[in-house]
Amino acid sequence: MRPRLVVLSGPVAAGKSELAERLARSHGALHVRTRQLMFDRAGGIGEDLPNERAALQHYGDRLDAETGGQWVADDLAALLSAIEPQQLVVVDSIRVASQLTRLQAAFGRDIVHVHITASLDTLARRYSDRATSTATAELASYDDVRADQVEARVGDLALDADVVIETDRSTTDDVLARCVAQIGLRPPLTEAYVDVLVGGQYGSEGKGNVAFFMAPEYDALVRVGGPNAGHKVPTPGTAFTHRLLPSGTRANEDAKLIIGPGAVLNLGVLLDEIAACQVEATRLRIDPQAMIIEQSDIDAEATLVGKIGSTGQGVGAATARRIVNRDRARDDLAPVRLAKDVGVLDPYLEPTTDALAGLYARRARILLEGTQGTGLSLYHGEYPHVTSRDTTASGCLAEAGIGPRLVRRVIGVFRTYPIRVSNGADGTSGSMSQEITFEAVAERSGLDVDQLLGSERGSVSNKQRRVGEFEWAEVARSAQLNSLTDIALTFADYLDKRNRDARRFDQLTPDTLAFITQVERVAGVPVSMIATRFEVRSIIDRRQW
């Protein structure tokens, strides 16, 4: 197998090097400059070959005359001898047809020839603008550049190109998109790369535990939502609660981390979590359009804590401010700050669509982790006892910038006994169809009630939770709203503490097995994972994918 070659041609100042650099950044291409190959032949920049436009033109013309254009293929072959197979290589650039012919003879049909051009007026203007910004000593005018006979005929290479791109009629993003499509780096958008994990009830279903378990299988982990959702993960020693980073951050340290444009960020919480998890800037990508929470947003939600059981983290107020203050006409509201407006986040910034495009090109596997639960959806929950976003799989995909056809599986996480946050001092956090007590759960399961009460507190609010009977109708509704393909059932020990000792499906108690059968029948999808307790090796995995 050979490296994949993209060969660029076109006049000076057309935008070849910029395209090559973009391919290197977005798709990991090796950028090979024929200028550097010439310097290497001449023993470096010096008397034999100064870094001057005219000298480079004349030296290249001489090499072509002496070798019939073979020198580029020879030097490239030597350079690529240590390159991994299937590495994308961009040759910037060829100037005569013989160079292309020799490259095709040496490297076969895998070469993609891209010709970059522009109008003479545009080329002349660009050349004048860059004359003082490059290390190369440029000529006095673009006419002097074209006085070289080879440069004057470089446009003829367009006749043999696989694609010709006029850069004065396309932005740099347009040029990159057309080139990527021609190379075949853009995968078919009908292929499925993304698995989505969502809460099926009212949040706190144990998504963190499941995401932590699944994370080692993925190349990238994507998180949406805000710091009002805490996902506790069973890290060895002491459990850790993620509020903004994906729950698999510590379970798979090789995975890329992405925070989508629909996320709402508490800057202090985010930076503390990055530091606690020792996440390098090269690993984490934050969309520039993610919203920043201000202290005024937190203050604005103080009354909601008592009325509807809100965590009061300012997520809803920040989201509302992003909408109503788009024209910055509201003096009573803080100006909208996005991630791109915060200097300390600059090392992490990248549009999610760009980060994902590179992952799709590599056929990378991606886990999108939703927050909270379907029953708290702004649109599908019991208003006003809802959160400030759509918590369904569709809402999470929109916040992340992932199209629905890219989805492979949608896993809904359900507790054996759903919970809601505690009621506020002067209001309710929302109804449950059959609310019971943790004393009742303890009596049925054989678990210690004090341990239950101690563990059943909000990850962010630390408030005592409420508990209810399993809501079968909500399971059916959630399966429909999210187009579930699988269910992860958590807290199997709440059905019977003996389930904590189960390592295989057939070791679960008979009543638990009957319960799972009924869940599958009502939801219409398999229960593919069962969490028996909150530990690293606590999940019985029945998946066939």
JSON list of N, CA and C in Angstrom, two decimals, residues 13-40:
[
{"chain": "A", "resi": 13, "resn": "ALA", "atom": "N", "xyz": [0.51, 32.64, -6.08]},
{"chain": "A", "resi": 13, "resn": "ALA", "atom": "CA", "xyz": [-0.50, 33.43, -5.36]},
{"chain": "A", "resi": 13, "resn": "ALA", "atom": "C", "xyz": [-1.92, 32.94, -5.59]},
{"chain": "A", "resi": 14, "resn": "ALA", "atom": "N", "xyz": [-2.08, 31.74, -6.15]},
{"chain": "A", "resi": 14, "resn": "ALA", "atom": "CA", "xyz": [-3.43, 31.20, -6.36]},
{"chain": "A", "resi": 14, "resn": "ALA", "atom": "C", "xyz": [-4.04, 30.68, -5.07]},
{"chain": "A", "resi": 15, "resn": "GLY", "atom": "N", "xyz": [-3.20, 30.27, -4.10]},
{"chain": "A", "resi": 15, "resn": "GLY", "atom": "CA", "xyz": [-3.70, 29.73, -2.83]},
{"chain": "A", "resi": 15, "resn": "GLY", "atom": "C", "xyz": [-3.34, 28.27, -2.60]},
{"chain": "A", "resi": 16, "resn": "LYS", "atom": "N", "xyz": [-2.31, 27.78, -3.30]},
{"chain": "A", "resi": 16, "resn": "LYS", "atom": "CA", "xyz": [-1.93, 26.37, -3.18]},
{"chain": "A", "resi": 16, "resn": "LYS", "atom": "C", "xyz": [-1.42, 26.05, -1.78]},
{"chain": "A", "resi": 17, "resn": "SER", "atom": "N", "xyz": [-0.52, 26.87, -1.28]},
{"chain": "A", "resi": 17, "resn": "SER", "atom": "CA", "xyz": [0.07, 26.57, 0.04]},
{"chain": "A", "resi": 17, "resn": "SER", "atom": "C", "xyz": [-0.96, 26.67, 1.15]},
{"chain": "A", "resi": 18, "resn": "GLU", "atom": "N", "xyz": [-1.87, 27.60, 1.01]},
{"chain": "A", "resi": 18, "resn": "GLU", "atom": "CA", "xyz": [-2.92, 27.72, 2.03]},
{"chain": "A", "resi": 18, "resn": "GLU", "atom": "C", "xyz": [-3.80, 26.47, 2.04]},
{"chain": "A", "resi": 19, "resn": "LEU", "atom": "N", "xyz": [-4.13, 25.95, 0.87]},
{"chain": "A", "resi": 19, "resn": "LEU", "atom": "CA", "xyz": [-4.90, 24.72, 0.80]},
{"chain": "A", "resi": 19, "resn": "LEU", "atom": "C", "xyz": [-4.13, 23.56, 1.41]},
{"chain": "A", "resi": 20, "resn": "ALA", "atom": "N", "xyz": [-2.85, 23.46, 1.09]},
{"chain": "A", "resi": 20, "resn": "ALA", "atom": "CA", "xyz": [-2.03, 22.37, 1.63]},
{"chain": "A", "resi": 20, "resn": "ALA", "atom": "C", "xyz": [-1.97, 22.44, 3.15]},
{"chain": "A", "resi": 21, "resn": "GLU", "atom": "N", "xyz": [-1.83, 23.65, 3.69]},
{"chain": "A", "resi": 21, "resn": "GLU", "atom": "CA", "xyz": [-1.78, 23.81, 5.15]},
{"chain": "A", "resi": 21, "resn": "GLU", "atom": "C", "xyz": [-3.11, 23.45, 5.79]},
{"chain": "A", "resi": 22, "resn": "ARG", "atom": "N", "xyz": [-4.22, 23.78, 5.13]},
{"chain": "A", "resi": 22, "resn": "ARG", "atom": "CA", "xyz": [-5.54, 23.43, 5.65]},
{"chain": "A", "resi": 22, "resn": "ARG", "atom": "C", "xyz": [-5.73, 21.91, 5.67]},
{"chain": "A", "resi": 23, "resn": "LEU", "atom": "N", "xyz": [-5.26, 21.24, 4.64]},
{"chain": "A", "resi": 23, "resn": "LEU", "atom": "CA", "xyz": [-5.34, 19.78, 4.60]},
{"chain": "A", "resi": 23, "resn": "LEU", "atom": "C", "xyz": [-4.49, 19.15, 5.69]},
{"chain": "A", "resi": 24, "resn": "ALA", "atom": "N", "xyz": [-3.35, 19.76, 5.96]},
{"chain": "A", "resi": 24, "resn": "ALA", "atom": "CA", "xyz": [-2.49, 19.26, 7.03]},
{"chain": "A", "resi": 24, "resn": "ALA", "atom": "C", "xyz": [-3.18, 19.40, 8.39]},
{"chain": "A", "resi": 25, "resn": "ARG", "atom": "N", "xyz": [-3.84, 20.55, 8.61]},
{"chain": "A", "resi": 25, "resn": "ARG", "atom": "CA", "xyz": [-4.49, 20.77, 9.90]},
{"chain": "A", "resi": 25, "resn": "ARG", "atom": "C", "xyz": [-5.75, 19.92, 10.07]},
{"chain": "A", "resi": 26, "resn": "SER", "atom": "N", "xyz": [-6.55, 19.84, 9.02]},
{"chain": "A", "resi": 26, "resn": "SER", "atom": "CA", "xyz": [-7.86, 19.19, 9.16]},
{"chain": "A", "resi": 26, "resn": "SER", "atom": "C", "xyz": [-7.82, 17.68, 8.95]},
{"chain": "A", "resi": 27, "resn": "HIS", "atom": "N", "xyz": [-6.87, 17.19, 8.16]},
{"chain": "A", "resi": 27, "resn": "HIS", "atom": "CA", "xyz": [-6.86, 15.77, 7.83]},
{"chain": "A", "resi": 27, "resn": "HIS", "atom": "C", "xyz": [-5.50, 15.11, 8.04]},
{"chain": "A", "resi": 28, "resn": "GLY", "atom": "N", "xyz": [-4.61, 15.80, 8.72]},
{"chain": "A", "resi": 28, "resn": "GLY", "atom": "CA", "xyz": [-3.32, 15.20, 9.07]},
{"chain": "A", "resi": 28, "resn": "GLY", "atom": "C", "xyz": [-2.42, 14.94, 7.89]},
{"chain": "A", "resi": 29, "resn": "ALA", "atom": "N", "xyz": [-2.58, 15.70, 6.81]},
{"chain": "A", "resi": 29, "resn": "ALA", "atom": "CA", "xyz": [-1.76, 15.48, 5.61]},
{"chain": "A", "resi": 29, "resn": "ALA", "atom": "C", "xyz": [-0.31, 15.92, 5.85]},
{"chain": "A", "resi": 30, "resn": "LEU", "atom": "N", "xyz": [0.62, 15.23, 5.19]},
{"chain": "A", "resi": 30, "resn": "LEU", "atom": "CA", "xyz": [2.01, 15.64, 5.17]},
{"chain": "A", "resi": 30, "resn": "LEU", "atom": "C", "xyz": [2.18, 16.66, 4.05]},
{"chain": "A", "resi": 31, "resn": "HIS", "atom": "N", "xyz": [2.58, 17.87, 4.39]},
{"chain": "A", "resi": 31, "resn": "HIS", "atom": "CA", "xyz": [2.73, 18.95, 3.43]},
{"chain": "A", "resi": 31, "resn": "HIS", "atom": "C", "xyz": [4.16, 18.94, 2.89]},
{"chain": "A", "resi": 32, "resn": "VAL", "atom": "N", "xyz": [4.33, 18.53, 1.64]},
{"chain": "A", "resi": 32, "resn": "VAL", "atom": "CA", "xyz": [5.65, 18.47, 1.00]},
{"chain": "A", "resi": 32, "resn": "VAL", "atom": "C", "xyz": [5.77, 19.66, 0.05]},
{"chain": "A", "resi": 33, "resn": "ARG", "atom": "N", "xyz": [6.74, 20.52, 0.31]},
{"chain": "A", "resi": 33, "resn": "ARG", "atom": "CA", "xyz": [6.98, 21.71, -0.53]},
{"chain": "A", "resi": 33, "resn": "ARG", "atom": "C", "xyz": [8.11, 21.40, -1.52]},
{"chain": "A", "resi": 34, "resn": "THR", "atom": "N", "xyz": [7.83, 21.52, -2.80]},
{"chain": "A", "resi": 34, "resn": "THR", "atom": "CA", "xyz": [8.89, 21.29, -3.78]},
{"chain": "A", "resi": 34, "resn": "THR", "atom": "C", "xyz": [10.00, 22.32, -3.63]},
{"chain": "A", "resi": 35, "resn": "ARG", "atom": "N", "xyz": [9.66, 23.49, -3.10]},
{"chain": "A", "resi": 35, "resn": "ARG", "atom": "CA", "xyz": [10.68, 24.49, -2.81]},
{"chain": "A", "resi": 35, "resn": "ARG", "atom": "C", "xyz": [11.71, 23.91, -1.83]},
{"chain": "A", "resi": 36, "resn": "GLN", "atom": "N", "xyz": [11.23, 23.22, -0.78]},
{"chain": "A", "resi": 36, "resn": "GLN", "atom": "CA", "xyz": [12.14, 22.64, 0.20]},
{"chain": "A", "resi": 36, "resn": "GLN", "atom": "C", "xyz": [12.97, 21.51, -0.43]},
{"chain": "A", "resi": 37, "resn": "LEU", "atom": "N", "xyz": [12.35, 20.75, -1.34]},
{"chain": "A", "resi": 37, "resn": "LEU", "atom": "CA", "xyz": [13.11, 19.71, -2.04]},
{"chain": "A", "resi": 37, "resn": "LEU", "atom": "C", "xyz": [14.27, 20.32, -2.81]},
{"chain": "A", "resi": 38, "resn": "MET", "atom": "N", "xyz": [14.04, 21.49, -3.41]},
{"chain": "A", "resi": 38, "resn": "MET", "atom": "CA", "xyz": [15.12, 22.16, -4.14]},
{"chain": "A", "resi": 38, "resn": "MET", "atom": "C", "xyz": [16.21, 22.63, -3.19]},
{"chain": "A", "resi": 39, "resn": "PHE", "atom": "N", "xyz": [15.82, 23.20, -2.05]},
{"chain": "A", "resi": 39, "resn": "PHE", "atom": "CA", "xyz": [16.82, 23.63, -1.08]},
{"chain": "A", "resi": 39, "resn": "PHE", "atom": "C", "xyz": [17.66, 22.44, -0.60]},
{"chain": "A", "resi": 40, "resn": "ASP", "atom": "N", "xyz": [16.98, 21.29, -0.36]},
{"chain": "A", "resi": 40, "resn": "ASP", "atom": "CA", "xyz": [17.70, 20.11, 0.09]},
{"chain": "A", "resi": 40, "resn": "ASP", "atom": "C", "xyz": [18.72, 19.65, -0.96]}
]
